[in-house]
Short mmCIF file of N, CA and C in Angstrom, two decimals:
data_model
loop_
_atom_site.label_atom_id
_atom_site.label_comp_id
_atom_site.label_asym_id
_atom_site.label_seq_id
_atom_site.Cartn_x
_atom_site.Cartn_y
_atom_site.Cartn_z
N MET A 6 -23.19 1.89 -0.10
CA MET A 6 -22.33 2.73 0.96
C MET A 6 -20.78 2.35 0.46
N ASN A 7 -20.15 4.36 -0.09
CA ASN A 7 -18.91 4.11 -0.08
C ASN A 7 -18.07 4.31 0.92
N VAL A 8 -16.28 3.74 1.16
CA VAL A 8 -16.16 3.79 2.01
C VAL A 8 -14.89 4.07 1.45
N ARG A 9 -14.71 4.66 -0.16
CA ARG A 9 -13.51 4.94 -0.72
C ARG A 9 -13.19 6.44 -0.03
N THR A 10 -12.33 7.47 -0.19
CA THR A 10 -11.53 8.42 0.56
C THR A 10 -11.45 8.79 -0.42
N PRO A 11 -12.21 10.27 -0.06
CA PRO A 11 -12.70 11.58 -1.35
C PRO A 11 -11.20 11.49 -2.26
N ASP A 12 -10.86 11.34 -3.37
CA ASP A 12 -9.85 12.10 -3.95
C ASP A 12 -9.31 13.29 -3.57
N PRO A 13 -7.99 13.71 -2.88
CA PRO A 13 -7.74 14.84 -2.30
C PRO A 13 -7.42 16.20 -3.84
N TYR A 14 -7.69 15.72 -4.76
CA TYR A 14 -7.16 16.70 -6.06
C TYR A 14 -8.01 16.34 -6.83
N PRO A 15 -9.58 16.48 -7.06
CA PRO A 15 -10.65 16.13 -7.68
C PRO A 15 -9.81 16.14 -8.75
N GLY A 16 -9.73 17.39 -9.55
CA GLY A 16 -9.38 18.02 -10.62
C GLY A 16 -8.62 17.03 -11.72
N TRP A 17 -7.89 15.99 -11.52
CA TRP A 17 -6.87 14.93 -12.34
C TRP A 17 -7.50 14.46 -12.65
N LEU A 18 -8.83 13.64 -12.11
CA LEU A 18 -9.24 12.28 -12.87
C LEU A 18 -11.18 12.70 -12.46
N SER A 19 -11.52 12.92 -13.19
CA SER A 19 -13.60 13.04 -12.10
C SER A 19 -13.33 11.00 -11.94
N GLU A 20 -14.65 11.16 -11.55
CA GLU A 20 -14.63 9.52 -11.11
C GLU A 20 -15.21 8.72 -13.11
N GLU A 21 -15.57 9.42 -13.63
CA GLU A 21 -15.96 8.67 -14.81
C GLU A 21 -14.64 7.76 -15.56
N ASP A 22 -13.94 9.36 -15.54
CA ASP A 22 -12.74 9.50 -16.67
C ASP A 22 -11.80 8.35 -15.97
N LEU A 23 -12.01 8.50 -14.78
CA LEU A 23 -11.02 7.37 -14.06
C LEU A 23 -11.97 5.84 -14.63
N HIS A 24 -12.35 5.57 -14.04
CA HIS A 24 -13.02 4.55 -14.34
C HIS A 24 -13.03 3.71 -16.66
N GLU A 25 -12.96 4.81 -16.71
CA GLU A 25 -12.64 4.98 -18.41
C GLU A 25 -11.49 4.36 -18.97
N ALA A 26 -10.30 5.37 -17.96
CA ALA A 26 -8.82 5.23 -17.85
C ALA A 26 -8.47 3.45 -17.41
N ARG A 27 -8.80 3.09 -16.28
CA ARG A 27 -8.59 1.85 -15.78
C ARG A 27 -9.12 0.91 -16.55
N GLN A 28 -10.51 0.79 -17.57
CA GLN A 28 -10.81 0.20 -18.62
C GLN A 28 -9.97 0.09 -19.70
N ARG A 29 -9.16 0.97 -19.69
CA ARG A 29 -8.05 0.91 -21.07
C ARG A 29 -6.57 0.81 -21.00
N LEU A 30 -6.13 1.39 -19.31
CA LEU A 30 -4.86 0.97 -19.47
C LEU A 30 -4.03 0.91 -17.99
N PRO A 31 -3.09 0.47 -17.82
CA PRO A 31 -2.95 -0.43 -16.38
C PRO A 31 -2.83 1.69 -15.35
N MET A 32 -2.91 1.09 -14.16
CA MET A 32 -2.49 1.91 -13.61
C MET A 32 -1.28 2.05 -12.76
N VAL A 33 -0.53 3.29 -12.01
CA VAL A 33 0.32 3.38 -11.62
C VAL A 33 0.72 3.42 -10.03
N TYR A 34 0.68 2.47 -9.31
CA TYR A 34 0.69 3.08 -8.02
C TYR A 34 2.02 2.48 -7.59
N VAL A 35 1.96 2.94 -6.27
CA VAL A 35 3.47 2.94 -4.99
C VAL A 35 2.76 2.30 -3.61
N GLU A 36 3.04 1.45 -3.25
CA GLU A 36 2.69 0.77 -1.72
C GLU A 36 3.90 0.80 -1.06
N ALA A 37 3.87 0.79 0.51
CA ALA A 37 4.79 1.47 1.14
C ALA A 37 4.24 0.45 2.14
N VAL A 38 4.91 -0.58 3.13
CA VAL A 38 4.63 -1.26 4.33
C VAL A 38 5.89 -0.88 5.30
N PRO A 39 5.33 0.21 6.31
CA PRO A 39 5.47 0.30 6.87
C PRO A 39 5.74 -0.70 7.92
N VAL A 40 7.45 0.11 8.76
CA VAL A 40 8.15 -0.72 9.43
C VAL A 40 8.95 0.51 10.29
N ARG A 41 9.24 -0.39 11.68
CA ARG A 41 9.68 0.27 13.18
C ARG A 41 10.48 -0.93 13.25
N CYS A 42 11.92 -0.28 12.78
CA CYS A 42 13.20 -0.73 13.06
C CYS A 42 14.02 -0.77 13.61
N ASP A 43 15.22 -1.29 14.28
CA ASP A 43 16.46 -1.77 15.21
C ASP A 43 17.07 -0.59 15.44
N PRO A 44 17.81 -0.10 16.08
CA PRO A 44 19.33 0.43 15.65
C PRO A 44 20.17 -0.22 14.88
N LEU A 45 20.60 -1.26 14.74
CA LEU A 45 20.68 -1.81 13.51
C LEU A 45 20.32 -1.66 12.37
N GLY A 46 18.99 -1.41 11.92
CA GLY A 46 18.11 -1.43 11.04
C GLY A 46 17.48 -2.95 10.92
N TYR A 47 17.42 -3.35 11.94
CA TYR A 47 16.46 -4.63 11.62
C TYR A 47 15.42 -4.10 11.80
N VAL A 48 14.09 -4.97 11.12
CA VAL A 48 12.62 -4.63 11.38
C VAL A 48 12.46 -5.84 12.24
N THR A 49 11.81 -4.90 13.01
CA THR A 49 11.56 -5.34 14.88
C THR A 49 9.69 -5.59 14.93
N GLU A 50 8.92 -4.56 13.87
CA GLU A 50 7.58 -4.53 13.59
C GLU A 50 6.81 -4.13 12.37
N VAL A 51 5.68 -4.79 11.97
CA VAL A 51 5.50 -4.09 11.17
C VAL A 51 3.96 -3.68 10.73
N GLY A 52 3.59 -2.22 10.25
CA GLY A 52 3.03 -1.58 10.49
C GLY A 52 1.20 -1.98 9.48
N LEU A 53 0.60 -3.50 9.11
CA LEU A 53 -0.91 -3.35 8.86
C LEU A 53 -1.40 -2.08 9.18
N LEU A 54 -2.45 -1.83 7.93
CA LEU A 54 -4.22 -1.44 7.74
C LEU A 54 -4.78 -2.27 8.25
N LEU A 55 -5.81 -1.84 8.60
CA LEU A 55 -7.36 -2.40 8.63
C LEU A 55 -8.31 -1.90 7.73
N GLN A 56 -8.75 -1.93 6.64
CA GLN A 56 -9.97 -1.68 6.12
C GLN A 56 -10.91 -2.21 6.19
N ALA A 57 -12.27 -1.71 5.59
CA ALA A 57 -13.32 -2.36 5.50
C ALA A 57 -13.18 -2.29 3.71
N THR A 58 -13.83 -3.10 3.64
CA THR A 58 -14.49 -3.08 1.75
C THR A 58 -16.04 -2.50 1.93
N PRO A 59 -16.16 -2.31 0.53
CA PRO A 59 -17.43 -1.93 0.39
C PRO A 59 -18.47 -2.51 0.23
N GLU A 60 -17.94 -4.35 0.68
CA GLU A 60 -19.58 -5.25 1.16
C GLU A 60 -19.56 -5.58 2.77
N GLY A 61 -18.32 -4.64 3.37
CA GLY A 61 -18.04 -4.58 4.48
C GLY A 61 -17.57 -5.31 5.56
N GLN A 62 -16.69 -6.77 4.59
CA GLN A 62 -15.39 -7.34 4.61
C GLN A 62 -13.98 -6.07 5.19
N MET A 63 -13.67 -7.01 6.49
CA MET A 63 -12.47 -6.52 7.37
C MET A 63 -11.49 -7.03 6.13
N VAL A 64 -10.33 -5.82 6.25
CA VAL A 64 -8.96 -7.11 5.88
C VAL A 64 -8.36 -5.88 5.73
N ARG A 65 -6.54 -7.03 5.91
CA ARG A 65 -5.54 -5.81 6.19
C ARG A 65 -5.28 -5.45 4.74
N SER A 66 -4.03 -4.91 4.53
CA SER A 66 -3.50 -3.82 3.81
C SER A 66 -2.58 -3.20 4.25
N PHE A 67 -1.58 -2.87 2.82
CA PHE A 67 -0.78 -1.66 3.56
C PHE A 67 -1.04 -0.34 2.30
N VAL A 68 -0.38 0.66 2.89
CA VAL A 68 0.08 2.05 2.46
C VAL A 68 -0.35 1.73 0.98
N SER A 69 -0.80 2.48 -0.04
CA SER A 69 -1.35 2.40 -1.63
C SER A 69 -1.83 3.53 -1.51
N GLY A 70 -1.21 3.74 -2.69
CA GLY A 70 -2.22 4.99 -4.01
C GLY A 70 -1.83 5.54 -5.45
N ARG A 71 -2.45 5.63 -6.32
CA ARG A 71 -2.06 5.87 -7.57
C ARG A 71 -0.90 7.41 -7.43
N VAL A 72 -0.04 6.74 -8.32
CA VAL A 72 0.74 8.22 -8.67
C VAL A 72 0.40 9.16 -9.96
N MET A 73 0.33 10.19 -9.61
CA MET A 73 -0.58 11.38 -10.12
C MET A 73 0.76 11.90 -11.54
N TYR A 74 -0.37 13.03 -12.12
CA TYR A 74 0.52 13.07 -13.22
C TYR A 74 2.05 13.65 -13.09
N ARG A 75 2.74 13.45 -13.71
CA ARG A 75 3.16 14.87 -13.63
C ARG A 75 4.48 14.35 -11.85
N GLU A 76 3.83 13.61 -11.21
CA GLU A 76 4.26 13.41 -9.55
C GLU A 76 5.88 12.20 -9.40
N THR A 77 6.57 12.58 -9.02
CA THR A 77 7.72 12.01 -9.05
C THR A 77 6.98 10.50 -7.87
N ILE A 78 7.74 9.44 -7.79
CA ILE A 78 7.54 8.30 -7.06
C ILE A 78 8.54 8.68 -5.30
N ARG A 79 8.81 9.57 -5.42
CA ARG A 79 9.24 9.79 -3.97
C ARG A 79 7.70 11.00 -3.23
N ALA A 80 7.63 11.39 -4.10
CA ALA A 80 6.36 12.61 -3.28
C ALA A 80 5.53 11.68 -3.58
N ALA A 81 4.86 11.03 -4.17
CA ALA A 81 3.87 10.19 -4.13
C ALA A 81 4.05 9.13 -3.29
N LEU A 82 4.96 8.45 -2.79
CA LEU A 82 5.23 7.63 -1.53
C LEU A 82 4.75 8.55 -0.46
N LEU A 83 5.81 9.61 -0.05
CA LEU A 83 5.14 10.38 1.07
C LEU A 83 4.02 11.32 1.29
N ARG A 84 3.42 11.58 -0.09
CA ARG A 84 1.58 11.56 0.58
C ARG A 84 0.88 10.69 0.75
N HIS A 85 1.45 9.54 0.01
CA HIS A 85 0.27 8.22 0.49
C HIS A 85 0.11 7.72 1.98
N LEU A 86 1.75 7.98 2.52
CA LEU A 86 2.51 7.76 3.82
C LEU A 86 1.35 8.77 4.45
N GLU A 87 1.37 9.91 4.50
CA GLU A 87 1.06 11.00 5.42
C GLU A 87 -0.08 10.37 5.30
N LYS A 88 -1.02 10.40 4.40
CA LYS A 88 -2.57 10.42 4.29
C LYS A 88 -3.20 9.20 4.59
N ASP A 89 -2.27 8.15 4.65
CA ASP A 89 -3.05 7.15 5.60
C ASP A 89 -1.93 6.82 7.04
N LEU A 90 -1.05 7.19 7.42
CA LEU A 90 -0.67 6.95 8.83
C LEU A 90 -0.34 8.56 9.15
N GLY A 91 -0.75 9.39 8.67
CA GLY A 91 -0.73 10.76 9.41
C GLY A 91 0.46 12.19 9.25
N PRO A 92 0.41 12.90 9.42
CA PRO A 92 1.55 13.71 9.00
C PRO A 92 3.11 13.83 10.38
N MET A 93 2.72 12.73 11.40
CA MET A 93 4.11 13.00 12.49
C MET A 93 4.16 11.59 11.78
N ALA A 94 4.07 11.11 11.21
CA ALA A 94 4.70 9.31 11.37
C ALA A 94 6.01 9.79 10.45
N LEU A 95 6.69 10.49 10.32
CA LEU A 95 7.86 10.44 9.75
C LEU A 95 8.34 9.54 9.06
N PRO A 96 8.25 8.96 8.05
CA PRO A 96 8.94 8.39 6.75
C PRO A 96 10.44 8.04 6.52
N GLN A 97 11.05 7.35 6.80
CA GLN A 97 12.45 7.48 6.02
C GLN A 97 12.52 6.93 5.06
N LEU A 98 12.32 8.16 4.03
CA LEU A 98 12.70 7.06 2.46
C LEU A 98 14.14 6.99 2.13
N PRO A 99 14.53 5.81 1.59
CA PRO A 99 15.88 5.63 1.25
C PRO A 99 16.30 7.26 0.45
N PRO A 100 17.97 6.99 0.30
CA PRO A 100 18.60 7.58 -0.65
C PRO A 100 18.48 7.27 -2.20
N SER A 101 18.25 5.59 -2.24
CA SER A 101 18.20 5.00 -3.67
C SER A 101 16.64 4.56 -3.12
N LEU A 102 16.18 5.33 -4.39
CA LEU A 102 14.41 4.56 -3.67
C LEU A 102 13.95 2.90 -4.74
N ALA A 103 14.95 2.39 -4.37
CA ALA A 103 14.66 1.14 -5.37
C ALA A 103 13.60 0.32 -4.98
N PRO A 104 12.49 -0.04 -5.01
CA PRO A 104 11.23 -0.95 -4.79
C PRO A 104 12.17 -2.44 -4.25
N PHE A 105 11.13 -3.04 -3.56
CA PHE A 105 11.43 -4.25 -3.36
C PHE A 105 11.29 -5.50 -4.27
N THR A 106 9.95 -5.27 -5.09
CA THR A 106 9.20 -5.60 -5.93
C THR A 106 8.89 -4.58 -6.73
N VAL A 107 8.35 -5.07 -8.30
CA VAL A 107 7.38 -4.50 -8.76
C VAL A 107 5.95 -5.54 -8.58
N ALA A 108 4.72 -5.34 -8.46
CA ALA A 108 3.63 -6.15 -7.85
C ALA A 108 2.83 -5.46 -9.26
N GLU A 109 2.05 -6.87 -9.74
CA GLU A 109 1.19 -6.70 -11.06
C GLU A 109 -0.32 -7.03 -10.84
N TYR A 110 -0.27 -6.32 -10.55
CA TYR A 110 -2.47 -7.06 -10.58
C TYR A 110 -3.20 -6.90 -11.40
N PHE A 111 -4.83 -8.08 -11.19
CA PHE A 111 -4.82 -7.69 -12.85
C PHE A 111 -6.41 -8.12 -12.15
N PRO A 112 -7.56 -7.56 -13.00
CA PRO A 112 -8.74 -7.70 -12.56
C PRO A 112 -9.51 -9.15 -12.54
N SER A 113 -8.95 -9.89 -12.75
CA SER A 113 -9.35 -11.93 -12.46
C SER A 113 -8.36 -11.80 -12.26
N PRO A 114 -7.93 -13.62 -11.96
CA PRO A 114 -6.87 -14.39 -11.28
C PRO A 114 -5.52 -14.91 -12.16
N SER A 115 -4.97 -14.17 -12.02
CA SER A 115 -3.18 -14.17 -12.67
C SER A 115 -2.20 -14.99 -12.67
N GLN A 116 -1.29 -15.14 -13.32
CA GLN A 116 -0.30 -16.04 -13.26
C GLN A 116 0.62 -15.24 -11.91
N THR A 117 0.14 -13.62 -11.56
CA THR A 117 0.80 -13.05 -10.77
C THR A 117 0.86 -12.88 -9.18
N GLY A 118 -0.69 -14.00 -9.00
CA GLY A 118 -1.73 -14.17 -7.59
C GLY A 118 -2.17 -12.43 -7.21
N LEU A 119 -1.36 -11.37 -7.71
CA LEU A 119 -2.52 -10.33 -7.21
C LEU A 119 -3.57 -9.99 -7.77
N THR A 120 -4.82 -9.92 -7.35
CA THR A 120 -6.10 -9.40 -8.23
C THR A 120 -6.06 -7.86 -7.46
N ASP A 121 -7.33 -7.46 -8.89
CA ASP A 121 -7.66 -5.98 -7.94
C ASP A 121 -8.67 -5.86 -9.42
N GLU A 122 -10.03 -5.93 -8.80
CA GLU A 122 -11.17 -6.51 -9.33
C GLU A 122 -11.32 -5.20 -10.42
N ARG A 123 -10.98 -3.84 -9.89
CA ARG A 123 -11.45 -2.88 -10.71
C ARG A 123 -10.50 -2.41 -11.72
N GLN A 124 -9.16 -3.30 -11.87
CA GLN A 124 -8.25 -2.52 -12.85
C GLN A 124 -6.78 -3.48 -13.15
N HIS A 125 -6.25 -3.23 -13.63
CA HIS A 125 -5.23 -3.46 -14.21
C HIS A 125 -3.92 -2.73 -13.34
N ALA A 126 -2.95 -3.23 -12.54
CA ALA A 126 -2.38 -2.12 -12.00
C ALA A 126 -1.22 -2.28 -11.75
N VAL A 127 -0.55 -1.37 -12.11
CA VAL A 127 1.50 -2.61 -11.35
C VAL A 127 1.75 -1.58 -10.40
N ALA A 128 2.85 -1.65 -9.74
CA ALA A 128 2.63 -1.37 -8.12
C ALA A 128 3.96 -1.12 -7.98
N LEU A 129 4.54 0.27 -7.52
CA LEU A 129 5.93 0.02 -6.94
C LEU A 129 6.16 -0.29 -5.20
N ALA A 130 6.70 -1.57 -4.88
CA ALA A 130 6.22 -1.87 -3.78
C ALA A 130 7.26 -1.52 -2.99
N TYR A 131 7.05 -0.68 -1.66
CA TYR A 131 8.40 -0.34 -0.85
C TYR A 131 8.79 -0.62 0.38
N LEU A 132 9.60 -1.03 1.08
CA LEU A 132 9.43 -1.33 2.55
C LEU A 132 10.17 -0.08 3.40
N ILE A 133 8.85 0.88 4.19
CA ILE A 133 9.54 1.96 4.30
C ILE A 133 9.48 2.34 6.15
N PRO A 134 10.74 2.72 6.61
CA PRO A 134 10.72 2.95 7.99
C PRO A 134 9.80 3.86 8.34
N VAL A 135 9.11 4.13 9.60
CA VAL A 135 8.80 4.86 10.12
C VAL A 135 9.04 5.59 12.10
N THR A 136 9.95 6.29 12.18
CA THR A 136 9.91 6.87 13.41
C THR A 136 9.09 7.70 13.84
N GLY A 137 8.21 8.36 13.73
CA GLY A 137 7.26 8.90 14.56
C GLY A 137 5.69 8.43 14.81
N GLU A 138 5.02 9.09 15.23
CA GLU A 138 3.96 7.94 16.35
C GLU A 138 2.54 8.01 14.43
N CYS A 139 2.36 7.09 14.58
CA CYS A 139 1.25 7.17 13.44
C CYS A 139 0.04 7.24 13.41
N ASP A 140 -1.08 7.74 12.77
CA ASP A 140 -2.72 7.90 13.17
C ASP A 140 -3.59 7.59 11.68
N PRO A 141 -3.82 6.22 11.97
CA PRO A 141 -4.35 6.35 10.91
C PRO A 141 -5.16 7.32 9.98
N ARG A 142 -5.25 7.22 9.00
CA ARG A 142 -6.35 8.16 8.19
C ARG A 142 -7.08 7.64 7.65
N GLN A 143 -8.02 8.68 6.74
CA GLN A 143 -9.35 7.97 5.35
C GLN A 143 -9.41 7.12 5.50
N ASP A 144 -8.87 5.67 4.97
CA ASP A 144 -9.97 4.74 4.78
C ASP A 144 -9.64 3.67 6.15
N ALA A 145 -8.28 4.02 6.33
CA ALA A 145 -8.24 3.15 7.58
C ALA A 145 -8.75 3.48 8.96
N LEU A 146 -8.65 2.15 8.90
CA LEU A 146 -10.09 2.30 10.55
C LEU A 146 -8.92 1.78 11.94
N GLU A 147 -7.46 1.25 11.48
CA GLU A 147 -6.30 0.68 12.12
C GLU A 147 -5.13 0.90 11.92
N LEU A 148 -4.17 0.62 12.60
CA LEU A 148 -3.10 0.48 11.96
C LEU A 148 -2.46 -0.29 13.63
N SER A 149 -2.10 -1.75 12.85
CA SER A 149 -1.50 -2.49 13.93
C SER A 149 0.16 -2.95 13.48
N TRP A 150 0.72 -2.68 14.99
CA TRP A 150 2.22 -3.45 15.02
C TRP A 150 2.22 -4.26 15.03
N LEU A 151 2.98 -5.27 14.73
CA LEU A 151 3.44 -6.44 14.35
C LEU A 151 3.94 -7.38 14.46
N THR A 152 4.81 -7.92 14.99
CA THR A 152 6.60 -8.29 14.93
C THR A 152 6.55 -9.35 13.03
N PRO A 153 7.60 -9.65 12.97
CA PRO A 153 7.25 -10.05 11.40
C PRO A 153 6.12 -11.24 11.24
N GLU A 154 7.29 -12.24 12.93
CA GLU A 154 6.49 -13.42 13.07
C GLU A 154 5.16 -13.69 12.97
N GLU A 155 4.72 -12.68 13.96
CA GLU A 155 3.04 -12.25 13.94
C GLU A 155 2.16 -11.70 12.74
N ALA A 156 3.06 -10.76 11.80
CA ALA A 156 2.87 -10.56 10.58
C ALA A 156 2.31 -12.08 9.59
N LEU A 157 3.49 -12.68 9.25
CA LEU A 157 3.26 -13.74 8.69
C LEU A 157 2.79 -15.08 8.81
N SER A 158 1.74 -15.35 9.82
CA SER A 158 1.05 -15.54 10.55
C SER A 158 -0.03 -16.65 9.84
N PRO A 159 -0.14 -17.44 9.80
CA PRO A 159 -1.25 -17.62 8.47
C PRO A 159 -2.25 -17.30 9.25
N ALA A 160 -3.33 -16.60 10.53
CA ALA A 160 -4.10 -15.92 10.93
C ALA A 160 -4.33 -14.83 9.88
N VAL A 161 -3.09 -14.20 10.10
CA VAL A 161 -2.77 -12.83 9.52
C VAL A 161 -3.07 -12.73 7.96
N TYR A 162 -2.11 -13.75 7.24
CA TYR A 162 -2.49 -14.12 6.46
C TYR A 162 -3.69 -14.28 5.40
N ALA A 163 -4.55 -14.58 6.08
CA ALA A 163 -5.70 -14.93 5.63
C ALA A 163 -7.01 -13.84 5.95
N GLU A 164 -6.08 -12.59 6.36
CA GLU A 164 -7.04 -11.19 6.65
C GLU A 164 -6.48 -10.19 5.25
N PHE A 165 -5.53 -10.64 4.54
CA PHE A 165 -5.06 -9.61 3.21
C PHE A 165 -6.61 -10.44 2.08
N SER A 166 -6.34 -10.13 1.27
CA SER A 166 -7.30 -9.83 -0.41
C SER A 166 -6.13 -9.64 -1.44
N GLY A 167 -6.15 -10.38 -2.41
CA GLY A 167 -5.73 -10.47 -3.37
C GLY A 167 -4.42 -10.50 -3.77
N GLY A 168 -4.15 -11.01 -2.49
CA GLY A 168 -2.99 -11.77 -2.25
C GLY A 168 -1.50 -11.18 -2.42
N ARG A 169 -2.46 -9.72 -1.16
CA ARG A 169 -1.46 -9.01 -0.59
C ARG A 169 -0.48 -10.24 0.46
N GLY A 170 -0.93 -10.97 1.16
CA GLY A 170 0.03 -11.84 1.47
C GLY A 170 1.30 -12.00 1.55
N ASP A 171 1.01 -12.38 0.15
CA ASP A 171 2.31 -13.15 -0.54
C ASP A 171 3.48 -11.90 -0.80
N LEU A 172 2.82 -10.71 -0.65
CA LEU A 172 3.48 -9.56 -0.92
C LEU A 172 4.45 -8.60 0.07
N LEU A 173 3.79 -9.04 1.59
CA LEU A 173 4.04 -8.86 2.39
C LEU A 173 5.38 -10.17 2.75
N ARG A 174 4.97 -10.96 2.32
CA ARG A 174 6.19 -12.12 2.87
C ARG A 174 7.41 -11.88 1.94
N GLN A 175 7.02 -10.54 0.44
CA GLN A 175 8.77 -10.62 -0.69
C GLN A 175 8.80 -9.37 0.10
N ALA A 176 7.90 -8.49 1.38
CA ALA A 176 8.34 -7.44 1.62
C ALA A 176 9.79 -7.95 2.54
N LEU A 177 9.17 -8.64 3.35
CA LEU A 177 9.93 -8.93 4.62
C LEU A 177 10.99 -10.02 4.40
N ALA A 178 11.13 -10.80 3.39
CA ALA A 178 12.35 -11.23 2.43
C ALA A 178 13.02 -10.18 2.01
N SER A 179 13.25 -9.25 1.48
CA SER A 179 14.14 -8.46 1.25
C SER A 179 14.42 -7.69 2.22
N ALA A 180 14.20 -7.72 3.71
CA ALA A 180 14.80 -7.33 4.98
C ALA A 180 15.46 -8.50 5.87
N GLY A 181 15.42 -9.44 5.00
CA GLY A 181 15.88 -10.59 5.52
C GLY A 181 15.22 -11.96 6.75
N TRP A 182 14.42 -11.97 5.97
CA TRP A 182 13.18 -12.24 7.38
C TRP A 182 12.70 -13.60 6.51
N GLY A 183 12.73 -14.79 7.03
CA GLY A 183 11.73 -16.11 6.22
C GLY A 183 12.72 -16.46 5.12
N ARG A 184 14.60 -16.76 5.85
CA ARG A 184 15.21 -17.23 4.79
C ARG A 184 15.67 -18.69 5.35
#
C-alpha cells in the first residue's frame, strides 16, 4: 500500500525519472517546523505532524517537500505549508528567509545523523510561525500542538525517524529554547 501523497505536479518528473535522479543527485528540500508564538515572538507551541510509514509505523515529522525546478524557496515553503497544514494556516514567512540550519540527509547512517533511505537530500530548515487554523492534509494523519518542553521530551523524541528529533532541538535552540 502506498501512503505517499500523489504529486500535484506530476509532469515535472515521472516516478521512474525521480527514482533515477535520486540515485544520481542530491535532492533539494525545504522543511518547516510550524510554531505558535506569544505577542513578544516567543515560541509557545510546536506543530508536529503524525504520519504513517509504508511499513505502518507511526512517526512524527515536519512540513517537508522538494523544491521544484524554477521555484523559489519562498514559494516552495508556502506550497508545502498549505499542502500539509491547509489553506487557512496563515504562515508568516520572515522578510529575510535565512534557514535555522541546512540539513543533509544520506541513505545510510553518516556523520550528520540524518537519514533518508530513498536519497541524498539537502534541506533548508525553517521555523515558521502560523497564526491561522490548521487542518492537516495529504500524508499527515494529525497535527499536534505541543509546548516546547513536551516536544523536546524523550517520549516525543523517540517518535521521530531519521534523526529529525535533533533537527527539532536545533529549531527550538534557534528560537532560544534549551540554552
